[in-house]
XYZ file of C-alpha atoms in Angstrom:
278
model
C -0.217 0.057 -0.024
C 1.135 3.484 -0.799
C 1.955 5.695 2.253
C -1.076 8.030 3.037
C 1.795 10.832 3.795
C 4.897 12.440 2.224
C 7.497 14.100 4.568
C 10.070 16.667 4.306
C 12.507 16.719 7.231
C 15.891 18.179 8.655
C 17.249 17.790 12.162
C 15.147 20.622 13.358
C 11.904 20.240 11.343
C 9.336 17.572 10.040
C 6.870 18.568 7.645
C 4.057 16.271 6.839
C 1.717 16.488 3.791
C -0.778 14.204 2.133
C 0.247 11.798 -0.236
C -0.430 14.190 -3.061
C 2.026 16.508 -1.758
C -0.721 19.321 -1.933
C -2.253 19.393 1.471
C -0.013 20.186 4.344
C -1.209 18.703 7.758
C 1.441 19.838 10.225
C 5.000 21.152 10.907
C 6.787 19.920 14.143
C 9.642 22.207 15.137
C 12.487 21.062 17.273
C 14.938 23.894 17.823
C 18.320 23.049 19.197
C 18.019 25.747 22.019
C 14.028 25.798 22.613
C 11.183 23.482 23.380
C 9.641 21.354 20.516
C 6.098 22.181 19.156
C 3.875 21.746 16.333
C 2.626 24.676 14.346
C 0.794 24.956 12.195
C -1.743 22.121 12.591
C -4.258 22.196 9.773
C -7.905 21.295 9.495
C -8.838 18.040 7.300
C -11.278 19.610 4.871
C -9.728 23.115 3.849
C -6.375 23.025 5.329
C -7.136 25.956 7.576
C -4.529 26.772 10.274
C -5.886 25.602 13.727
C -2.918 26.738 15.862
C -1.388 29.734 16.792
C 2.467 30.258 17.533
C 3.651 33.056 20.116
C 0.550 35.235 20.415
C 0.513 38.651 21.972
C -1.349 37.589 24.879
C 1.110 34.536 25.740
C 4.297 34.966 23.664
C 5.623 31.728 25.194
C 2.678 29.514 23.846
C 3.411 27.650 20.578
C 0.670 25.867 19.100
C 0.682 22.309 20.423
C 3.385 21.944 22.961
C 4.257 20.855 26.601
C 5.616 22.381 29.688
C 5.470 22.548 33.347
C 5.454 25.303 35.963
C 7.046 23.964 39.096
C 9.890 21.187 38.816
C 11.969 21.481 41.744
C 10.945 25.229 42.055
C 12.004 25.843 38.388
C 9.514 26.811 35.663
C 9.436 25.195 32.103
C 6.529 27.277 30.773
C 6.979 30.926 30.129
C 10.456 30.801 28.738
C 11.601 33.811 31.038
C 9.234 36.040 28.816
C 6.680 36.765 31.726
C 6.857 39.505 34.328
C 5.803 37.215 36.915
C 8.058 34.272 35.809
C 10.059 32.469 38.662
C 13.311 30.945 37.759
C 12.935 29.322 34.306
C 14.791 26.505 32.994
C 15.971 25.828 29.533
C 15.026 23.494 26.604
C 17.313 21.747 24.312
C 16.097 19.486 21.412
C 18.273 16.730 20.015
C 18.463 16.233 16.334
C 15.455 14.711 14.568
C 15.397 11.338 13.099
C 13.476 10.735 9.825
C 9.768 9.759 10.323
C 8.524 6.196 9.563
C 5.853 5.878 6.916
C 3.809 2.869 6.583
C 0.426 2.317 5.066
C -1.985 5.043 6.575
C 0.354 6.093 9.469
C 3.381 8.582 9.810
C 5.399 8.126 13.099
C 8.251 10.241 14.622
C 10.045 10.967 17.876
C 11.251 13.995 19.335
C 13.785 14.242 22.448
C 14.360 17.146 24.384
C 16.583 17.943 27.761
C 15.404 20.192 30.250
C 17.949 21.889 32.374
C 18.269 24.105 35.390
C 19.176 27.948 34.694
C 22.666 27.096 35.887
C 22.788 24.240 33.177
C 22.462 20.938 35.251
C 20.342 18.471 33.380
C 16.933 17.620 35.179
C 14.529 15.802 32.761
C 15.005 13.858 29.728
C 11.677 14.230 27.528
C 10.621 12.019 24.604
C 7.605 12.590 22.766
C 6.345 9.780 20.236
C 3.780 10.808 17.776
C 1.553 8.980 15.069
C -0.481 10.897 12.509
C -3.370 9.056 10.796
C -6.420 9.968 8.911
C -9.882 8.623 10.516
C -12.767 9.347 8.526
C -13.037 13.097 8.256
C -10.524 13.819 11.032
C -6.907 13.900 11.477
C -5.795 11.957 14.373
C -2.549 12.606 16.375
C -1.477 10.040 19.168
C 1.161 11.052 21.480
C 2.973 9.263 24.124
C 4.891 11.748 26.441
C 7.714 10.416 28.733
C 9.609 12.376 31.332
C 12.582 10.578 32.689
C 14.389 12.068 35.988
C 17.952 12.951 35.868
C 17.595 13.713 39.716
C 15.100 13.453 42.307
C 12.148 15.774 41.226
C 9.080 17.154 42.767
C 6.406 18.263 40.367
C 4.422 21.045 42.376
C 0.655 21.597 42.218
C -0.206 24.351 39.883
C -3.313 25.824 38.027
C -2.153 24.354 34.505
C 0.573 22.495 33.101
C 1.339 19.511 30.563
C 0.237 19.069 26.933
C -1.303 22.488 25.872
C -3.175 23.628 22.613
C -3.179 27.203 21.457
C -5.648 28.162 18.855
C -6.081 31.515 17.007
C -8.693 32.790 19.281
C -10.218 36.408 18.675
C -12.560 37.679 21.173
C -14.841 39.505 18.503
C -15.232 36.082 16.482
C -15.764 33.977 19.792
C -15.589 30.190 20.001
C -16.808 27.214 21.852
C -15.562 24.604 24.394
C -17.251 21.229 25.191
C -15.893 18.447 27.548
C -16.991 14.785 27.623
C -18.839 15.663 30.960
C -20.901 18.447 29.172
C -19.295 21.307 30.379
C -18.764 24.466 28.507
C -16.660 27.559 29.153
C -16.124 28.905 31.893
C -17.424 25.940 33.713
C -15.016 23.394 32.190
C -11.937 25.348 34.054
C -10.511 22.893 36.478
C -12.916 20.034 35.792
C -12.377 16.546 35.102
C -13.079 15.037 31.906
C -12.190 12.476 29.432
C -11.813 15.024 26.538
C -12.225 18.420 25.825
C -12.871 20.095 22.354
C -12.674 23.624 21.120
C -14.076 25.112 18.164
C -13.972 28.604 16.550
C -14.007 30.404 13.485
C -11.051 29.909 11.443
C -9.962 31.367 8.086
C -10.854 29.016 5.122
C -13.469 26.900 6.959
C -16.979 27.898 6.298
C -18.292 26.362 9.325
C -15.202 26.763 11.550
C -13.117 23.815 12.712
C -11.411 22.492 16.054
C -9.290 20.284 18.058
C -9.951 17.885 20.824
C -7.538 16.407 23.262
C -8.193 13.015 24.762
C -6.933 11.710 27.847
C -5.919 7.980 28.186
C -7.427 5.851 30.933
C -3.930 4.594 31.939
C -2.757 8.341 32.645
C -2.226 9.289 36.169
C -5.357 11.375 37.690
C -7.742 9.949 34.764
C -10.102 11.672 34.230
C -7.707 14.427 34.382
C -8.575 18.021 35.426
C -8.335 20.521 32.577
C -7.174 24.002 32.204
C -9.615 26.108 30.006
C -8.262 29.539 29.821
C -9.852 33.028 28.661
C -8.675 32.628 25.156
C -9.931 28.922 24.819
C -6.449 27.330 25.446
C -6.800 23.865 26.782
C -4.566 21.444 28.845
C -4.984 18.028 30.565
C -3.251 19.111 33.666
C -2.644 16.520 36.198
C -0.665 19.084 38.345
C -3.971 20.967 39.129
C -4.972 17.710 41.484
C -1.904 17.258 43.255
C 1.989 17.454 43.349
C 3.843 14.296 42.467
C 7.510 13.013 42.824
C 9.740 11.195 40.411
C 13.092 9.520 41.714
C 16.197 9.999 39.800
C 16.185 7.305 36.784
C 12.309 6.911 36.998
C 10.043 7.607 34.343
C 6.453 8.899 33.957
C 4.485 8.357 30.637
C 1.143 9.735 29.601
C -0.823 9.141 26.276
C -2.957 11.514 24.570
C -5.079 11.462 21.329
C -5.384 14.938 19.538
C -8.316 14.856 16.789
C -8.439 17.963 14.229
C -11.846 18.261 12.733
C -13.770 20.611 10.529
C -17.036 21.967 11.222
C -18.987 21.971 14.611
C -18.224 19.835 17.593
C -19.602 16.422 17.254
C -19.744 15.024 20.566
C -20.841 11.422 19.531
C -18.036 11.287 16.881
C -15.704 12.379 19.818
C -17.030 9.719 22.239
C -16.396 7.163 19.589
C -12.948 8.318 18.985
C -12.167 8.188 22.667
C -13.656 4.711 22.962
C -11.367 3.576 20.143
C -8.300 5.400 21.787
C -9.064 3.950 25.492
C -9.333 0.337 24.008
């Protein structure tokens, strides 16, 4: 079977398009001296951009990315760009390898070292990704592993973990729906299997959106969620409690990201979650 995707890659970037080469789906950035992130991620129907990089209201946010606010008292979230930032650590991505293309899947991995401001290595991060087409949606599966280079305490905080920033504009609005039936602002801090965001985006007549799904094997499942004033969403274990990771130990979480065109379809998303959870 001919692969469903074509890829263009370097040591710091992976770009994936549909097999005809016409429809860009996503770009994964892995800067040598920065955090890895996906931007743009595009909608399946019109190829509209669903993510936003470094918005003026949160310049440290990068489309689809991860970070935490309190790791042994060090922040891996605001990159030193916020006036209220505590001591912020540093990210350093390792060179990317080529993606694996097979049948209808594209798979790749990203490795990043998190270091203290003084340079001591604290965390080895690995992200494993798989992209698929599932009916009318793009599906991204992520396995996120943090391995401790020293004894670590991850503090309780209002947000942290995998985060999605879409191109929200207050005058255009948007919508949030969780698996528990909550909308914004009621969804903030509440537990759910999945959370979906929809908003008007250029190129999609009926708008488009993204859902993030929390796997049942993840700690604190169903996890509490951050849902902020610009409809950024994050499955945030750290909302529930602090946790520890001993030197040499690893913590792994799995997520599914579903990019869709049109309105939020709760029945379709529930079916996606059932397949993911199985």
